[in-house]
Short mmCIF file of C-alpha atoms and ligand atoms in Angstrom, two decimals:
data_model
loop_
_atom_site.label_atom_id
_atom_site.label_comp_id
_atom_site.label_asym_id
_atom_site.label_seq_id
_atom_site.Cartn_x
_atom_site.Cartn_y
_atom_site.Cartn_z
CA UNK A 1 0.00 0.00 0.00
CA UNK A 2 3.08 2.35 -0.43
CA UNK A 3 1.18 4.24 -3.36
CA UNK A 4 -2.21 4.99 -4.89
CA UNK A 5 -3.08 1.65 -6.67
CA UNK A 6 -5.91 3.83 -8.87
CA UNK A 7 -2.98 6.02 -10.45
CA UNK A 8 -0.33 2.86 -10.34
CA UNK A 9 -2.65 1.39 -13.06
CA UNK A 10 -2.82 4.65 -14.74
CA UNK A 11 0.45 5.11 -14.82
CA UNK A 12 1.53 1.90 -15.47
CA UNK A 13 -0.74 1.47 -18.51
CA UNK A 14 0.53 3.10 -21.45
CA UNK A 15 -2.16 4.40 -23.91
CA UNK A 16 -1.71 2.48 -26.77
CA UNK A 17 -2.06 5.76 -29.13
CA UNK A 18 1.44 7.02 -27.60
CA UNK A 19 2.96 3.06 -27.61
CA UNK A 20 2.12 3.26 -31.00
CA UNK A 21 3.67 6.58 -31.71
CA UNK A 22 6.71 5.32 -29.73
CA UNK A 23 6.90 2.68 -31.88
CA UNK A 24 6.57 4.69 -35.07
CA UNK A 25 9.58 6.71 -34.14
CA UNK A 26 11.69 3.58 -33.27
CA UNK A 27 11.05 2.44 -36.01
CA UNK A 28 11.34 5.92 -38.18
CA UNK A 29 14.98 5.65 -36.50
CA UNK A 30 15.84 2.62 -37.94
CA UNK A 31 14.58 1.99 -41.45
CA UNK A 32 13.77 5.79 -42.44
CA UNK A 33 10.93 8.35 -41.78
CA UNK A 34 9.94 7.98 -45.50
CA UNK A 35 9.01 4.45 -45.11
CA UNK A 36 6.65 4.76 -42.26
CA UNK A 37 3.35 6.03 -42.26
CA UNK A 38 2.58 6.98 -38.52
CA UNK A 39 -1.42 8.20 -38.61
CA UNK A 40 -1.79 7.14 -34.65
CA UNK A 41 -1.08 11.01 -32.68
CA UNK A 42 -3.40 14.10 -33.16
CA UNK A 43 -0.48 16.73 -33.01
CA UNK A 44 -1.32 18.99 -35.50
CA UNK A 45 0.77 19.13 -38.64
CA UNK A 46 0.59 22.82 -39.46
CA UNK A 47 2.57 25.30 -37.98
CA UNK A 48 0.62 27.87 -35.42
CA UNK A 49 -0.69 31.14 -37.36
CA UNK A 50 2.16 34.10 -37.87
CA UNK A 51 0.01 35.93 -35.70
CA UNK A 52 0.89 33.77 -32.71
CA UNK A 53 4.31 34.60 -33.17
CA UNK A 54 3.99 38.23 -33.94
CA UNK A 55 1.81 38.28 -30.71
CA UNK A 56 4.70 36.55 -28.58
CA UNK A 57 7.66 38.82 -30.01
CA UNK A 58 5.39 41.57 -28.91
CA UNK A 59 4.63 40.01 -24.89
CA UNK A 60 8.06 39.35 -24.87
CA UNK A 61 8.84 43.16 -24.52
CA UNK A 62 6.75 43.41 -21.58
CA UNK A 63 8.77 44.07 -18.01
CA UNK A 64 9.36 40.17 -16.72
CA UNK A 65 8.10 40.62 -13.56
CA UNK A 66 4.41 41.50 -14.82
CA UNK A 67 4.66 38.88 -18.06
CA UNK A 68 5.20 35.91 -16.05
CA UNK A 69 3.74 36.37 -12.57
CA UNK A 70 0.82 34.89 -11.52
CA UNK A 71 -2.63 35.53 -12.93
CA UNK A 72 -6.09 35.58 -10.76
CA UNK A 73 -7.12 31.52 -10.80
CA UNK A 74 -9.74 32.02 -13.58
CA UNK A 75 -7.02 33.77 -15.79
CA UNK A 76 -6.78 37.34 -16.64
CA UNK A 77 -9.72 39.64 -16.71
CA UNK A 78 -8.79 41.39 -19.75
CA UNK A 79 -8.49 37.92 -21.83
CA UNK A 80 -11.87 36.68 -20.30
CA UNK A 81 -13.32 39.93 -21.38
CA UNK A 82 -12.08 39.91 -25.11
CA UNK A 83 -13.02 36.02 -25.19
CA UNK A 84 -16.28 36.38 -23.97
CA UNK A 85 -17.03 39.65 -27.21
CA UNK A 86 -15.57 37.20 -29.10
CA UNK A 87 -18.13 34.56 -28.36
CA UNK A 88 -21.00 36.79 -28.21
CA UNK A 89 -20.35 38.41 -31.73
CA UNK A 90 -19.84 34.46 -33.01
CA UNK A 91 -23.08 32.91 -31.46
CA UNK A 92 -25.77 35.50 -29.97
CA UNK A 93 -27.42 35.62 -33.12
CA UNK A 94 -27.63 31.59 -32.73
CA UNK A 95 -28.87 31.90 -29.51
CA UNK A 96 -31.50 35.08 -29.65
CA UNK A 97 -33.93 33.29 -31.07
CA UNK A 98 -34.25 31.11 -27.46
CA UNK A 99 -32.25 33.33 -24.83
CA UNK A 100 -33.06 36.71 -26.74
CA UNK A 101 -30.51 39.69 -26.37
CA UNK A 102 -28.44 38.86 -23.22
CA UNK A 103 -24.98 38.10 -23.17
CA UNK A 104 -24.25 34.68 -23.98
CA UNK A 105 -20.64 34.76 -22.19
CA UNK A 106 -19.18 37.16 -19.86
CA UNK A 107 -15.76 37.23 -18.73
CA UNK A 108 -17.12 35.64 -14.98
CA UNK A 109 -18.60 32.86 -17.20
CA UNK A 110 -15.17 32.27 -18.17
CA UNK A 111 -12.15 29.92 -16.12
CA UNK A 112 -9.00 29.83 -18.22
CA UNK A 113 -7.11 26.18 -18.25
CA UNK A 114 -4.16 24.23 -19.63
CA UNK A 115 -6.22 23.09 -22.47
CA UNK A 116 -9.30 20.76 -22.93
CA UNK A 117 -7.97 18.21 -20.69
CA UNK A 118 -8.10 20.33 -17.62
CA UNK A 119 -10.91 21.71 -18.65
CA UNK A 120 -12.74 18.45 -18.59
CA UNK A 121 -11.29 17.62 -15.28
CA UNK A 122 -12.32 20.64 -13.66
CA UNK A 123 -16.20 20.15 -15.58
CA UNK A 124 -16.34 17.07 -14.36
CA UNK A 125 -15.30 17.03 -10.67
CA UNK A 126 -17.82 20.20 -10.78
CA UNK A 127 -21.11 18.69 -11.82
CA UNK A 128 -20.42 15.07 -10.15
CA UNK A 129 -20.53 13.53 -7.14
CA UNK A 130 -18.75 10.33 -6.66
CA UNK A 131 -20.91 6.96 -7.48
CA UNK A 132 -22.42 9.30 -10.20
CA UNK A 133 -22.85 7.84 -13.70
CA UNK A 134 -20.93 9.60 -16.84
CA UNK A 135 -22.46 8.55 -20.02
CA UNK A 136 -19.87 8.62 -23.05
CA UNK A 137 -20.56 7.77 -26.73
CA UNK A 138 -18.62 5.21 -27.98
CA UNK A 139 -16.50 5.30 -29.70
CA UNK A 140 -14.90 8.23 -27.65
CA UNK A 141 -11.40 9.33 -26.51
CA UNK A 142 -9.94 7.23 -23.97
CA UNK A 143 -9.13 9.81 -21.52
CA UNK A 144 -12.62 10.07 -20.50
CA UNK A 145 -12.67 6.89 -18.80
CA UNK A 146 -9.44 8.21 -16.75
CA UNK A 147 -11.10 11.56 -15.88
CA UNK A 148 -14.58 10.18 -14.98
CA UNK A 149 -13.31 7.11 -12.80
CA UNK A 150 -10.42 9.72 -11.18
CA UNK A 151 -13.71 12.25 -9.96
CA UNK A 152 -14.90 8.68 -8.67
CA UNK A 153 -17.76 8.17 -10.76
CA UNK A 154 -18.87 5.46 -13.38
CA UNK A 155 -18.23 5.54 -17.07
CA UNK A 156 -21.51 4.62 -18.86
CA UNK A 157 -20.12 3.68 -22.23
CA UNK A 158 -23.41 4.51 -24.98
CA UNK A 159 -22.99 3.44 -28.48
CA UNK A 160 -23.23 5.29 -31.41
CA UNK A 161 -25.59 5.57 -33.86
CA UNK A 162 -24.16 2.46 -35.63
CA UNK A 163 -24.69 4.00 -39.25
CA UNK A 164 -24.16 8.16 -38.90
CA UNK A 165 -21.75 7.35 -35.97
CA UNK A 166 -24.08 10.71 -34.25
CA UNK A 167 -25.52 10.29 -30.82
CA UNK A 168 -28.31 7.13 -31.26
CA UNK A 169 -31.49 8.90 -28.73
CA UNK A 170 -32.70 5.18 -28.32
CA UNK A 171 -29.93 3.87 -26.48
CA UNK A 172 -29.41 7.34 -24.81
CA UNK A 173 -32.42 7.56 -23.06
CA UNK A 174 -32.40 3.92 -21.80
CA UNK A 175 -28.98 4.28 -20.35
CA UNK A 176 -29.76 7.34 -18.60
CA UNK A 177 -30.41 6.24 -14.19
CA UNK A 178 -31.10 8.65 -11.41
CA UNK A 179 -27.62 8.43 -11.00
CA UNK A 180 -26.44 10.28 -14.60
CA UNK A 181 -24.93 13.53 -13.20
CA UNK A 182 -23.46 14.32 -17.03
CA UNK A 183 -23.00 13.34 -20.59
CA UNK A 184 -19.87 14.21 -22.45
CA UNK A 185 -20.39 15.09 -26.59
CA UNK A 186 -17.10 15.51 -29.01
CA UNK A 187 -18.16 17.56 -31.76
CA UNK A 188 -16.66 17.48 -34.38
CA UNK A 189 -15.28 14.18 -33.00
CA UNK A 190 -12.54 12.42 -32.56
CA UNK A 191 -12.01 9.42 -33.59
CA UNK A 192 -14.92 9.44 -36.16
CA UNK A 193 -14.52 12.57 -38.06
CA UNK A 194 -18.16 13.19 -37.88
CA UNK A 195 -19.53 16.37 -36.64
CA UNK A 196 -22.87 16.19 -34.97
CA UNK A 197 -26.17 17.88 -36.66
CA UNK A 198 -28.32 20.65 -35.43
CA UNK A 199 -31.25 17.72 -35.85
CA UNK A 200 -29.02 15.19 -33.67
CA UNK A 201 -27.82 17.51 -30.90
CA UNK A 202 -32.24 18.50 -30.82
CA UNK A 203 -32.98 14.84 -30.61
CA UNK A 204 -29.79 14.57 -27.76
CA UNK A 205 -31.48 18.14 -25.59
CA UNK A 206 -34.81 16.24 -26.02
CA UNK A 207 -33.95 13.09 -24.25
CA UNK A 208 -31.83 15.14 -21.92
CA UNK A 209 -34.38 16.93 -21.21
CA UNK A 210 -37.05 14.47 -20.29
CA UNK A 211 -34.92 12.44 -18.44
CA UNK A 212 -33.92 15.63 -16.16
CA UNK A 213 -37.57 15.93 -15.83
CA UNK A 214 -38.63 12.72 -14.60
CA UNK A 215 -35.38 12.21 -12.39
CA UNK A 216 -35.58 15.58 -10.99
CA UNK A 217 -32.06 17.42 -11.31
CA UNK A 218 -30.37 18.69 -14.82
CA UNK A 219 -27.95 15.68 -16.72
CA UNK A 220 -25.59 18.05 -17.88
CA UNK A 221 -24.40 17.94 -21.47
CA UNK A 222 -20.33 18.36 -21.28
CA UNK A 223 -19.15 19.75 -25.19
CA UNK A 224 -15.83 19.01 -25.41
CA UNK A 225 -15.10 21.33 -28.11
CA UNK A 226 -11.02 20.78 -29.05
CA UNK A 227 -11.76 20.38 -32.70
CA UNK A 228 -15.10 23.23 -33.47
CA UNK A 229 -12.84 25.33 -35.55
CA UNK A 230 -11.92 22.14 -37.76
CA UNK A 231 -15.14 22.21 -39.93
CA UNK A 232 -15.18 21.38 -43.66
CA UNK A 233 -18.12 23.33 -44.42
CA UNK A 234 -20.41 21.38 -41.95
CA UNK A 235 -22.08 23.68 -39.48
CA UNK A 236 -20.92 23.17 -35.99
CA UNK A 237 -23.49 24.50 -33.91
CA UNK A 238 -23.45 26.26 -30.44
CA UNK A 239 -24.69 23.52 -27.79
CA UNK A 240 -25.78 25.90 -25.25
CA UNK A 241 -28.39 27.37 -28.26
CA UNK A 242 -29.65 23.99 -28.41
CA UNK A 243 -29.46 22.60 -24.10
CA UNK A 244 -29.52 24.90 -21.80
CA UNK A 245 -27.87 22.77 -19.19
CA UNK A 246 -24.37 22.52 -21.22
CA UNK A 247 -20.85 23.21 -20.02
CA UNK A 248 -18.27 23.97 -22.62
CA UNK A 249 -15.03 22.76 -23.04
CA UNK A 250 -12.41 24.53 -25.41
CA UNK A 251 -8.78 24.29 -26.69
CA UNK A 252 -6.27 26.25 -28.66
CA UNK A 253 -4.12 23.03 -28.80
CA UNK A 254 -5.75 22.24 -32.51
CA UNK A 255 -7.74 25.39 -33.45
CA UNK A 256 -4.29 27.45 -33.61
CA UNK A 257 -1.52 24.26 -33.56
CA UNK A 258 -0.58 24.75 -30.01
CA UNK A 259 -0.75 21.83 -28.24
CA UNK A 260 2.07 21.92 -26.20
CA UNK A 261 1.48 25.41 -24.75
CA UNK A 262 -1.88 24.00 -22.58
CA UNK A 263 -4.14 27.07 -23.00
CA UNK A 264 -7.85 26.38 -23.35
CA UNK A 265 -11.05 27.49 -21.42
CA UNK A 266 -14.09 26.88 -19.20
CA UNK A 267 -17.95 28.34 -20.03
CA UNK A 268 -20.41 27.77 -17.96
CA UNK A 269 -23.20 29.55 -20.07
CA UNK A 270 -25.37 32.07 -18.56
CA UNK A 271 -28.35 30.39 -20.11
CA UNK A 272 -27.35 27.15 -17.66
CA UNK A 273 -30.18 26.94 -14.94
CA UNK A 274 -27.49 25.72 -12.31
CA UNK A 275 -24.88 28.81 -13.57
CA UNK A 276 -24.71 30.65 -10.13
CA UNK A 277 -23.73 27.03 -8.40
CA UNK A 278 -21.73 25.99 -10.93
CA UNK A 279 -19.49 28.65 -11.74
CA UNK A 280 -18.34 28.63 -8.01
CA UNK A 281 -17.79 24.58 -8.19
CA UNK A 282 -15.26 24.93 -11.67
CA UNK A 283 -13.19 27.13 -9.13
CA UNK A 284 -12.99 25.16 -6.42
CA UNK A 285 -12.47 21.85 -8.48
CA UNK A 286 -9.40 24.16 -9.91
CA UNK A 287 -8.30 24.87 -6.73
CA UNK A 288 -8.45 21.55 -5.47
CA UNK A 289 -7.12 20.14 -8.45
CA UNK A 290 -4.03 22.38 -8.73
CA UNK A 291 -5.48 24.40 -12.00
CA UNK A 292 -5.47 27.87 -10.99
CA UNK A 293 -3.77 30.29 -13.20
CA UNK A 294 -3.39 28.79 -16.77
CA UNK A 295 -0.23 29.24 -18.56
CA UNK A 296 0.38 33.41 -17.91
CA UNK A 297 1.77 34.35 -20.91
CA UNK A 298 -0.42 32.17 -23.32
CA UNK A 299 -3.53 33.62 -21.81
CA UNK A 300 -2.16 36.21 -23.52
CA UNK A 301 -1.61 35.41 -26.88
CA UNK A 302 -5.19 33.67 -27.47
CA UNK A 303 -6.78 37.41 -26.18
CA UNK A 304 -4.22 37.91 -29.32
CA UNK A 305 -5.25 35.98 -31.32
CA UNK A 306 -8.77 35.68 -30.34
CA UNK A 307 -10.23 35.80 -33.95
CA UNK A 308 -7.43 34.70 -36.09
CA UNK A 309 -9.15 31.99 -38.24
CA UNK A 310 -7.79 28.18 -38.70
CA UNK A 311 -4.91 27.27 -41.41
CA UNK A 312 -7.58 24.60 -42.51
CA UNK A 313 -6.46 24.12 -46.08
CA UNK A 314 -3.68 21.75 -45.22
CA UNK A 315 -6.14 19.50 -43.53
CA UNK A 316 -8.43 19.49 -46.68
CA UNK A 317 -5.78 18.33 -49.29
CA UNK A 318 -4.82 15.12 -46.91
CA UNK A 319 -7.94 14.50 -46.04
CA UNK A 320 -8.97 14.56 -49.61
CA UNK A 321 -5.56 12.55 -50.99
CA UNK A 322 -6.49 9.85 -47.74
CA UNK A 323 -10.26 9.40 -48.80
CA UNK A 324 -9.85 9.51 -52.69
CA UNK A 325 -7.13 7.00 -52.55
CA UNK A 326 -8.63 4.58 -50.16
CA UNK A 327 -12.29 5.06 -51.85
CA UNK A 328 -10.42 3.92 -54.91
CA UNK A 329 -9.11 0.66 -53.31
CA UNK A 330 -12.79 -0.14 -51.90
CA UNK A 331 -11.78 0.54 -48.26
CA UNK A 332 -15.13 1.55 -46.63
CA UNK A 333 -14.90 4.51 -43.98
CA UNK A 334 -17.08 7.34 -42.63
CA UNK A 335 -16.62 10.38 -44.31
CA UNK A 336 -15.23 12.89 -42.40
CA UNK A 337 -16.73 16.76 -41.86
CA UNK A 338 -14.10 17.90 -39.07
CA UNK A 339 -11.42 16.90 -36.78
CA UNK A 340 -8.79 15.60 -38.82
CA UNK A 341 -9.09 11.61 -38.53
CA UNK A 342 -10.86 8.95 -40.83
CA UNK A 343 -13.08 6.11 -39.30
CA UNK A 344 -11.63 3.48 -41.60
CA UNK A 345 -13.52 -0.38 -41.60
CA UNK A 346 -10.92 -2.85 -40.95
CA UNK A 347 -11.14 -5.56 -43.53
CA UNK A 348 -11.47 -8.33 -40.72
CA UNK A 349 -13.59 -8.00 -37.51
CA UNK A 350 -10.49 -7.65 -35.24
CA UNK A 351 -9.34 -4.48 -35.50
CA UNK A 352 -5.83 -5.28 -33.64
CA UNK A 353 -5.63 -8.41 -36.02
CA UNK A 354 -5.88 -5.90 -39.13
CA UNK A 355 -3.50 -3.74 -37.11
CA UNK A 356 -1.15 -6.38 -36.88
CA UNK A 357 -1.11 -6.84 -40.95
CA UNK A 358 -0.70 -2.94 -41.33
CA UNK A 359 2.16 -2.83 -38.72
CA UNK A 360 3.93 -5.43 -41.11
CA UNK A 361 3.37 -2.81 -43.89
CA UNK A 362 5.24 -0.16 -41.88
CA UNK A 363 1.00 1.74 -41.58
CA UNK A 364 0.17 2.81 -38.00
CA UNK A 365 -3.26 3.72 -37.72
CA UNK A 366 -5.35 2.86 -34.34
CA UNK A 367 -7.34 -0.15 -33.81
CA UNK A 368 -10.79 1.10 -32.57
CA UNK A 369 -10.48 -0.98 -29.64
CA UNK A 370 -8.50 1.86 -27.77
CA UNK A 371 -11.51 4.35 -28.28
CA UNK A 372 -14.39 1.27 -26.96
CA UNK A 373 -15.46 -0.58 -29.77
CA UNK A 374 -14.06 -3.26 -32.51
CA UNK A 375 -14.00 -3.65 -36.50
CA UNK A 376 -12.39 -0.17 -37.29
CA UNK A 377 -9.27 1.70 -37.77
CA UNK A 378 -8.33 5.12 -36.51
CA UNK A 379 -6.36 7.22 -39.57
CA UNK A 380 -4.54 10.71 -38.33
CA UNK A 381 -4.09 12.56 -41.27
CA UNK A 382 -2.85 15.89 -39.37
CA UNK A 383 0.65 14.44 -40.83
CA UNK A 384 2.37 15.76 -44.00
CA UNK A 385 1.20 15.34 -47.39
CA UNK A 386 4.16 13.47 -48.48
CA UNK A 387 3.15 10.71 -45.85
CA UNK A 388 -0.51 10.25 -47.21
CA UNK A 389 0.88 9.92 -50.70
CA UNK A 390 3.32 7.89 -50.11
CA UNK A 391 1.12 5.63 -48.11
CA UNK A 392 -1.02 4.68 -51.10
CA UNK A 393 1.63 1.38 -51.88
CA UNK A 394 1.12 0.41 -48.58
CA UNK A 395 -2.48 0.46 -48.31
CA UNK A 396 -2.91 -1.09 -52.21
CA UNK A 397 -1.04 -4.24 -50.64
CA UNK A 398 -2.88 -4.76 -47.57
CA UNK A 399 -6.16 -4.52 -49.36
CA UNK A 400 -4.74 -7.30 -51.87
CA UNK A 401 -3.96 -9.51 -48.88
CA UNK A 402 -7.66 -9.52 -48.07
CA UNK A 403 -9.06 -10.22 -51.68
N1 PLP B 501 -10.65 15.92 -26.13
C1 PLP B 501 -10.40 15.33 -27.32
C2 PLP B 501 -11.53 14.71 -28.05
C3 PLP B 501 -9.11 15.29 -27.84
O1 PLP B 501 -8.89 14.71 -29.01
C4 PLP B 501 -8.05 15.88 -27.09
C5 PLP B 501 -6.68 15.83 -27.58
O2 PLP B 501 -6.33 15.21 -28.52
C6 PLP B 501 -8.38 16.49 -25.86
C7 PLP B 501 -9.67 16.48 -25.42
C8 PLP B 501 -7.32 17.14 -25.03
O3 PLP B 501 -6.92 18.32 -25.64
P1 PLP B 501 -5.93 19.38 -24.95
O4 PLP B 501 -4.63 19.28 -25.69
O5 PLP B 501 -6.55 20.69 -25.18
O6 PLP B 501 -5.81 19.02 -23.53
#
């Protein structure tokens, strides 16, 4: 008993996304990067915007002592402030039509984090209690599990619609007890690609809804919003226009390529019936957690940067290369509208099997098994162009070795 056996296991079990990475650069080291296609990570491929750098030369001028000392625990005022126009002038008009003219952020409604990770953390030890149930749609990213058993509740894995790959209402609403405190939605999603309809999210806020109703206390809806810039031309809408009772969950680590600086936010929507409790309960679950004060001189550069728009158009050639070439050798996959991954069918119903035979072929894509379900392949393409292309050979084979 000489150390927490919870986080032992934790700690102890790799995810298999970074032991395949790992492996991928082993074995880039040894035979070449050229000859391996590594799809497993989602660390963005293009560099950040200029104006991230332009925005850093210019913080970098400010006296030390005020650049990198300690901001409030919810992050700077000022940045809350310019994040919170910046949200109204996005999604009021969105929202008038249910909430009228009010603000739909304010700079209170806003905590500042090191990226979507902490943010869900912090959302979740908020709105639960432990024994709680946290419903997830499968399949979903992994962490979840981690974050909702470490705030001492039960994951409630739900699966998706088996055809869209949206939220299926059906098997929502029967998996929903008096114990659901909270449902988390990734829209657009990773590992699928999809990004969830104004129709779908309806049917989710309807079931939601009812169930809150009859049980007698809000299921929050917990939009875990990494990837909402990442859009190709599907409309992402605003989840708090469509259920009241939502907490959102936001990250600059894909929107503007930063991953590695943690910067991301917190809103709990005015519009949320539980705000005045809840806003209170994301700062002490920071403050118990350790995530006060979010990365000082980042909080700076998104206030920066607040409306400079995503370098999509990198995304949109691989993802068009990826799904024209594997369209053309009859692999089957869901066609992706955001994030930047493709829900590939594995030509054998064990995904680590197929795995296995890709490995041999130098491909590293995902076996769906890490995200909670079997038969499919996760395919990153937020790598370079050069690596789709040149993956074509590779894929041509394997789909040979199945015919
Ligand atoms: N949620 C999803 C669905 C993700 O894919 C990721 C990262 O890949 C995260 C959350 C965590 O993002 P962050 O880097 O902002 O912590």
């Amino acid at each position: 008993m000489s150390v927490n056996e919870q986080m032992y296991a934790y700690g102890a079990s790799k995810s298999s996304i970074r032991e395949i990475a790992a492996y991928g650069n082993a074995r880039k080291a040894e035979i070449g990067a050229d000859k391996v296609f590594d799809f497993s990570l989602g660390n963005p491929s293009i560099p950040a915007p200029d104006a991230v750098r332009k925005s850093i030369e210019r913080l970098a001028t400010m006296p030390a002592t005020k650049l990198h000392s300690y901001t409030p625990a919810n992050g700077l005022p000022e940045v809350r402030r310019t994040l919170a126009d910046s949200l109204c002038r996005r999604y009021a008009k969105e929202c008038e039509p249910v909430y009228g003219t009010d603000p739909i952020a304010r700079p209170d409604d806003l905590y500042l984090t090191a990226g979507a990770a902490a943010s869900i953390v912090i959302s979740l030890h908020a709105l639960t209690n432990p024994g709680d149930e946290v419903i997830v749609i499968t399949p979903y990213f992994p962490e979840y599990r981690v974050w909702i058993e470490t705030a001492g509740c039960v994951c409630v894995e739900v699966p998706a619609d088996p055809a869209t790959f949206e939220v299926d209402h059906a098997a929502l609403e029967s998996a929903i007890t008096p114990r659901t405190a909270a449902v988390i939605i990734n829209t657009p999603n990773n590992p699928v690609g999809v990004v969830y309809s104004r129709l779908n999210l309806a049917g989710t806020a309807a079931v939601l809804e009812k169930r809150s109703h009859e049980f007698g206390h809000p299921i929050y809806l917990l939009s875990d919003e990494p990837y909402r810039e990442l859009a190709y031309g599907a409309e992402v809408p605003w989840v708090p226009a469509v259920y009241p009772a939502t907490v959102v969950c936001y990250s600059y680590s894909k929107s503007l390529s930063l991953p590695g600086e943690r910067i991301g936010w917190v809103l709990v929507p005015p519009t949320n019936p539980e705000h005045d409790r809840i806003v209170p309960a994301i700062a002490g679950a920071g403050r118990a957690l350790g995530f006060v004060c979010a990365p000082a001189l980042f909080q700076r550069v998104i206030a920066d940067c607040v409306d400079v728009p995503s370098d999509l158009a990198a995304y949109e050639r691989n993802r068009e290369a990826l799904t024209d070439g594997l369209s053309e050798l009859g692999y089957e996959f869901i066609q992706p509208q955001g994030a930047f991954y493709l829900w590939v069918k594995a030509l054998e119903p064990d995904a680590n099997a197929f795995f296995e035979r890709c490995r041999a072929l130098e491909l590293l894509p995902v076996p769906s098994d890490s995200f909670g379900c079997t038969g499919w392949v996760r395919v990153g393409y937020c790598v370079s162009h050069e690596t789709i292309v040149g993956s074509m050979g590779a894929w041509k084979r394997l789909a040979e070795q199945y015919r």
